[in-house]
PDB file of C-alpha atoms in Angstrom:
ATOM      1  CA  MET S 157      17.265 124.180  75.260  1.00  0.00           C
ATOM      2  CA  THR S 158      18.019 122.842  72.109  1.00  0.00           C
ATOM      3  CA  GLU S 159      19.101 125.661  69.201  1.00  0.00           C
ATOM      4  CA  GLU S 160      15.779 126.151  67.347  1.00  0.00           C
ATOM      5  CA  LEU S 161      17.016 125.509  62.861  1.00  0.00           C
ATOM      6  CA  VAL S 162      15.069 127.460  59.862  1.00  0.00           C
ATOM      7  CA  GLN S 163      14.507 124.645  56.470  1.00  0.00           C
ATOM      8  CA  LEU S 164      16.386 126.462  54.139  1.00  0.00           C
ATOM      9  CA  VAL S 165      14.705 126.080  50.693  1.00  0.00           C
ATOM     10  CA  ASP S 166      14.833 127.044  47.640  1.00  0.00           C
ATOM     11  CA  ASP S 167      12.890 129.234  44.900  1.00  0.00           C
ATOM     12  CA  ASP S 168      10.869 125.951  44.545  1.00  0.00           C
ATOM     13  CA  GLY S 169      10.917 125.772  48.192  1.00  0.00           C
ATOM     14  CA  THR S 170      12.847 122.229  47.709  1.00  0.00           C
ATOM     15  CA  PRO S 171      14.098 122.068  50.957  1.00  0.00           C
ATOM     16  CA  LEU S 172      17.941 122.317  50.515  1.00  0.00           C
ATOM     17  CA  GLY S 173      19.320 121.659  54.411  1.00  0.00           C
ATOM     18  CA  THR S 174      18.917 123.916  58.385  1.00  0.00           C
ATOM     19  CA  ALA S 175      20.397 126.358  59.442  1.00  0.00           C
ATOM     20  CA  PRO S 176      20.372 127.889  63.973  1.00  0.00           C
ATOM     21  CA  LYS S 177      17.459 130.726  64.059  1.00  0.00           C
ATOM     22  CA  ALA S 178      19.278 132.684  65.773  1.00  0.00           C
ATOM     23  CA  THR S 179      22.282 133.293  63.161  1.00  0.00           C
ATOM     24  CA  VAL S 180      19.717 132.484  60.033  1.00  0.00           C
ATOM     25  CA  HIS S 181      18.630 136.038  59.562  1.00  0.00           C
ATOM     26  CA  THR S 182      20.813 139.373  58.400  1.00  0.00           C
ATOM     27  CA  GLU S 183      21.573 141.858  56.031  1.00  0.00           C
ATOM     28  CA  HIS S 184      22.359 138.241  53.770  1.00  0.00           C
ATOM     29  CA  THR S 185      18.940 136.327  55.260  1.00  0.00           C
ATOM     30  CA  PRO S 186      18.848 132.761  52.786  1.00  0.00           C
ATOM     31  CA  LEU S 187      15.587 132.178  51.772  1.00  0.00           C
ATOM     32  CA  HIS S 188      13.552 129.760  54.696  1.00  0.00           C
ATOM     33  CA  LEU S 189      11.122 128.255  55.204  1.00  0.00           C
ATOM     34  CA  ALA S 190       8.217 130.769  57.981  1.00  0.00           C
ATOM     35  CA  PHE S 191       4.746 131.225  58.607  1.00  0.00           C
ATOM     36  CA  SER S 192       2.062 133.887  59.536  1.00  0.00           C
ATOM     37  CA  CYS S 193      -1.009 133.185  61.437  1.00  0.00           C
ATOM     38  CA  HIS S 194      -4.248 135.836  61.905  1.00  0.00           C
ATOM     39  CA  VAL S 195      -6.052 135.185  65.041  1.00  0.00           C
ATOM     40  CA  PHE S 196      -9.605 135.802  65.760  1.00  0.00           C
ATOM     41  CA  GLY S 197     -12.215 135.622  68.710  1.00  0.00           C
ATOM     42  CA  PRO S 198     -15.504 134.064  68.627  1.00  0.00           C
ATOM     43  CA  ASP S 199     -17.153 137.304  67.533  1.00  0.00           C
ATOM     44  CA  GLY S 200     -14.921 138.158  64.367  1.00  0.00           C
ATOM     45  CA  ARG S 201     -12.125 140.192  65.410  1.00  0.00           C
ATOM     46  CA  VAL S 202      -8.797 139.975  64.674  1.00  0.00           C
ATOM     47  CA  LEU S 203      -5.610 140.177  67.145  1.00  0.00           C
ATOM     48  CA  VAL S 204      -3.043 142.009  66.570  1.00  0.00           C
ATOM     49  CA  THR S 205       0.121 142.975  68.441  1.00  0.00           C
ATOM     50  CA  ARG S 206       3.026 144.850  68.167  1.00  0.00           C
ATOM     51  CA  ARG S 207       6.283 143.011  68.472  1.00  0.00           C
ATOM     52  CA  ALA S 208       8.245 142.909  70.937  1.00  0.00           C
ATOM     53  CA  LEU S 209      10.625 146.333  71.120  1.00  0.00           C
ATOM     54  CA  SER S 210      14.506 143.204  71.516  1.00  0.00           C
ATOM     55  CA  LYS S 211      12.996 141.860  68.744  1.00  0.00           C
ATOM     56  CA  ARG S 212      15.396 142.035  65.954  1.00  0.00           C
ATOM     57  CA  THR S 213      13.174 142.011  62.929  1.00  0.00           C
ATOM     58  CA  TRP S 214      10.881 145.079  62.784  1.00  0.00           C
ATOM     59  CA  PRO S 215      10.901 146.101  66.609  1.00  0.00           C
ATOM     60  CA  GLY S 216       7.502 147.963  67.789  1.00  0.00           C
ATOM     61  CA  VAL S 217       6.299 147.047  64.814  1.00  0.00           C
ATOM     62  CA  TRP S 218       1.904 145.978  64.555  1.00  0.00           C
ATOM     63  CA  SER S 219       1.789 142.740  62.858  1.00  0.00           C
ATOM     64  CA  ASN S 220      -0.460 139.739  62.539  1.00  0.00           C
ATOM     65  CA  ALA S 221      -1.076 138.042  65.665  1.00  0.00           C
ATOM     66  CA  PHE S 222       2.623 135.850  64.679  1.00  0.00           C
ATOM     67  CA  CYS S 223       4.590 134.625  62.729  1.00  0.00           C
ATOM     68  CA  GLY S 224       6.865 131.267  63.218  1.00  0.00           C
ATOM     69  CA  HIS S 225       9.624 128.543  61.852  1.00  0.00           C
ATOM     70  CA  PRO S 226       8.383 125.585  61.311  1.00  0.00           C
ATOM     71  CA  ALA S 227      10.935 122.799  63.043  1.00  0.00           C
ATOM     72  CA  PRO S 228      12.467 120.427  60.403  1.00  0.00           C
ATOM     73  CA  GLY S 229      10.105 118.140  59.414  1.00  0.00           C
ATOM     74  CA  GLU S 230       7.350 119.705  62.012  1.00  0.00           C
ATOM     75  CA  ALA S 231       4.067 119.888  60.384  1.00  0.00           C
ATOM     76  CA  PHE S 232       2.268 123.450  59.581  1.00  0.00           C
ATOM     77  CA  ASP S 233       0.037 123.084  62.155  1.00  0.00           C
ATOM     78  CA  ASP S 234       1.815 121.319  64.558  1.00  0.00           C
ATOM     79  CA  ALA S 235       4.256 124.357  64.515  1.00  0.00           C
ATOM     80  CA  ILE S 236       2.363 126.926  64.515  1.00  0.00           C
ATOM     81  CA  ARG S 237       0.020 125.138  67.226  1.00  0.00           C
ATOM     82  CA  ARG S 238       3.590 125.659  69.474  1.00  0.00           C
ATOM     83  CA  ARG S 239       4.725 128.892  68.590  1.00  0.00           C
ATOM     84  CA  ALA S 240       0.598 129.918  69.841  1.00  0.00           C
ATOM     85  CA  GLN S 241       1.688 128.424  72.928  1.00  0.00           C
ATOM     86  CA  GLN S 242       5.008 129.907  73.107  1.00  0.00           C
ATOM     87  CA  GLU S 243       4.253 132.960  71.030  1.00  0.00           C
ATOM     88  CA  LEU S 244       1.002 134.538  73.203  1.00  0.00           C
ATOM     89  CA  GLY S 245      -0.215 131.508  75.435  1.00  0.00           C
ATOM     90  CA  LEU S 246      -2.680 131.326  73.392  1.00  0.00           C
ATOM     91  CA  SER S 247      -4.518 127.542  72.144  1.00  0.00           C
ATOM     92  CA  ILE S 248      -6.098 127.546  69.403  1.00  0.00           C
ATOM     93  CA  ALA S 249      -8.721 125.811  66.870  1.00  0.00           C
ATOM     94  CA  SER S 250      -9.590 125.749  63.368  1.00  0.00           C
ATOM     95  CA  ILE S 251      -5.865 126.280  61.458  1.00  0.00           C
ATOM     96  CA  GLU S 252      -6.877 126.637  57.627  1.00  0.00           C
ATOM     97  CA  PRO S 253      -4.056 128.614  55.232  1.00  0.00           C
ATOM     98  CA  VAL S 254      -5.462 131.074  53.795  1.00  0.00           C
ATOM     99  CA  LEU S 255      -1.920 132.654  51.440  1.00  0.00           C
ATOM    100  CA  PRO S 256      -0.966 128.989  50.786  1.00  0.00           C
ATOM    101  CA  ASP S 257       1.602 130.471  47.762  1.00  0.00           C
ATOM    102  CA  PHE S 258       2.414 133.577  50.037  1.00  0.00           C
ATOM    103  CA  ARG S 259       6.535 134.639  49.573  1.00  0.00           C
ATOM    104  CA  TYR S 260       8.123 137.703  50.645  1.00  0.00           C
ATOM    105  CA  ARG S 261      11.603 139.624  51.056  1.00  0.00           C
ATOM    106  CA  ALA S 262      11.738 142.803  52.698  1.00  0.00           C
ATOM    107  CA  VAL S 263      14.865 144.450  54.611  1.00  0.00           C
ATOM    108  CA  ASP S 264      14.044 146.733  57.308  1.00  0.00           C
ATOM    109  CA  ALA S 265      15.937 149.737  58.545  1.00  0.00           C
ATOM    110  CA  SER S 266      19.137 148.215  60.468  1.00  0.00           C
ATOM    111  CA  GLY S 267      19.899 146.183  56.901  1.00  0.00           C
ATOM    112  CA  ILE S 268      18.098 143.353  57.990  1.00  0.00           C
ATOM    113  CA  VAL S 269      16.297 141.061  55.879  1.00  0.00           C
ATOM    114  CA  GLU S 270      14.057 138.880  55.461  1.00  0.00           C
ATOM    115  CA  PHE S 271      13.402 136.643  53.321  1.00  0.00           C
ATOM    116  CA  GLU S 272      10.993 133.928  53.572  1.00  0.00           C
ATOM    117  CA  VAL S 273       8.379 130.885  51.721  1.00  0.00           C
ATOM    118  CA  CYS S 274       6.000 131.922  54.477  1.00  0.00           C
ATOM    119  CA  PRO S 275       2.358 130.509  53.752  1.00  0.00           C
ATOM    120  CA  VAL S 276      -0.398 132.782  55.911  1.00  0.00           C
ATOM    121  CA  PHE S 277      -2.831 130.786  57.903  1.00  0.00           C
ATOM    122  CA  ARG S 278      -6.180 131.137  60.236  1.00  0.00           C
ATOM    123  CA  ALA S 279      -7.502 130.629  63.348  1.00  0.00           C
ATOM    124  CA  VAL S 280     -10.073 130.951  65.738  1.00  0.00           C
ATOM    125  CA  ALA S 281      -9.064 131.633  70.106  1.00  0.00           C
ATOM    126  CA  SER S 282     -11.625 131.701  72.427  1.00  0.00           C
ATOM    127  CA  ALA S 283      -9.660 133.690  75.269  1.00  0.00           C
ATOM    128  CA  ASP S 284      -7.308 136.439  75.548  1.00  0.00           C
ATOM    129  CA  PRO S 285      -3.754 136.064  74.855  1.00  0.00           C
ATOM    130  CA  ALA S 286      -1.565 135.985  77.247  1.00  0.00           C
ATOM    131  CA  PRO S 287       1.972 136.872  75.741  1.00  0.00           C
ATOM    132  CA  ASN S 288       5.698 136.772  76.080  1.00  0.00           C
ATOM    133  CA  PRO S 289       7.277 139.522  76.811  1.00  0.00           C
ATOM    134  CA  ASP S 290      10.268 139.092  75.301  1.00  0.00           C
ATOM    135  CA  GLU S 291       8.121 138.995  71.970  1.00  0.00           C
ATOM    136  CA  VAL S 292       4.656 140.700  72.122  1.00  0.00           C
ATOM    137  CA  SER S 293       5.103 144.479  73.850  1.00  0.00           C
ATOM    138  CA  GLU S 294       0.779 145.093  73.183  1.00  0.00           C
ATOM    139  CA  TRP S 295      -2.053 143.480  71.483  1.00  0.00           C
ATOM    140  CA  ALA S 296      -5.655 144.045  70.737  1.00  0.00           C
ATOM    141  CA  TRP S 297      -8.482 142.909  69.164  1.00  0.00           C
ATOM    142  CA  SER S 298      -9.791 144.920  66.768  1.00  0.00           C
ATOM    143  CA  ASP S 299     -12.530 145.021  63.664  1.00  0.00           C
ATOM    144  CA  VAL S 300     -11.054 143.780  60.839  1.00  0.00           C
ATOM    145  CA  GLY S 301     -12.422 147.272  58.979  1.00  0.00           C
ATOM    146  CA  ASP S 302     -11.151 149.800  61.637  1.00  0.00           C
ATOM    147  CA  PHE S 303      -7.695 147.073  61.276  1.00  0.00           C
ATOM    148  CA  ARG S 304      -7.717 147.232  57.044  1.00  0.00           C
ATOM    149  CA  SER S 305      -8.307 151.511  57.570  1.00  0.00           C
ATOM    150  CA  ALA S 306      -5.672 151.701  60.425  1.00  0.00           C
ATOM    151  CA  VAL S 307      -3.005 150.139  58.118  1.00  0.00           C
ATOM    152  CA  ALA S 308      -4.056 151.788  54.974  1.00  0.00           C
ATOM    153  CA  ALA S 309      -3.488 154.935  56.843  1.00  0.00           C
ATOM    154  CA  ALA S 310      -0.324 153.979  58.333  1.00  0.00           C
ATOM    155  CA  PRO S 311       1.533 151.431  56.713  1.00  0.00           C
ATOM    156  CA  TYR S 312       5.260 152.207  57.691  1.00  0.00           C
ATOM    157  CA  ALA S 313       3.592 151.684  61.247  1.00  0.00           C
ATOM    158  CA  PHE S 314       3.197 147.548  60.945  1.00  0.00           C
ATOM    159  CA  SER S 315       5.305 144.987  59.685  1.00  0.00           C
ATOM    160  CA  PRO S 316       5.773 144.420  55.226  1.00  0.00           C
ATOM    161  CA  TRP S 317       4.428 140.994  55.619  1.00  0.00           C
ATOM    162  CA  LEU S 318       1.230 141.908  57.610  1.00  0.00           C
ATOM    163  CA  VAL S 319       1.133 145.017  54.412  1.00  0.00           C
ATOM    164  CA  MET S 320       1.069 142.460  51.892  1.00  0.00           C
ATOM    165  CA  GLN S 321      -0.842 139.755  53.418  1.00  0.00           C
ATOM    166  CA  LEU S 322      -3.462 142.460  53.197  1.00  0.00           C
ATOM    167  CA  ASP S 323      -3.036 142.634  49.718  1.00  0.00           C
ATOM    168  CA  ALA S 324      -3.001 139.767  48.790  1.00  0.00           C
ATOM    169  CA  LEU S 325      -6.258 138.594  50.714  1.00  0.00           C
ATOM    170  CA  ALA S 326      -8.206 141.865  49.403  1.00  0.00           C
ATOM    171  CA  ALA S 327      -6.977 140.478  45.846  1.00  0.00           C
ATOM    172  CA  GLN S 328      -8.603 137.591  45.901  1.00  0.00           C
ATOM    173  CA  GLY S 329     -11.985 139.165  47.594  1.00  0.00           C
ATOM    174  CA  ARG S 330     -11.281 138.509  51.541  1.00  0.00           C
TER     175      ARG S 330
END
């Protein structure tokens, strides 16, 4: 198996090089390129996942369907499809950007930093996920309004990037 690399970027998103994913998330994480994807079912419900307890950052918190890092030279759509399969065993369609300029920095309880230029996408799936247990411990389809209410009531139970994304989407009237 080939070592997974992340793309390091400057404040403007200009590529600076690469680093091994296994070494980049530390207390001094450099700014790098990522993506986040919200998956909807044909009935309009949104897929929410609980991060596996073995995850290095934010273990056990609930979040959007999945996130990932495009490989150097990999198009976002290709990376999103790849990660949907790897993490959730899902085929997805209708990928579209919803927050193309999203970026964030967050520090988890262990001191590990996430620092990402992280465009946010939405996609559609027509089947239930079959998640990789190293990535996802639980999942559920949720009514969007109920999901937003849960996040607003208990933001500490959700990933910080999800909370920020929902705030940004609400500010856009989405």
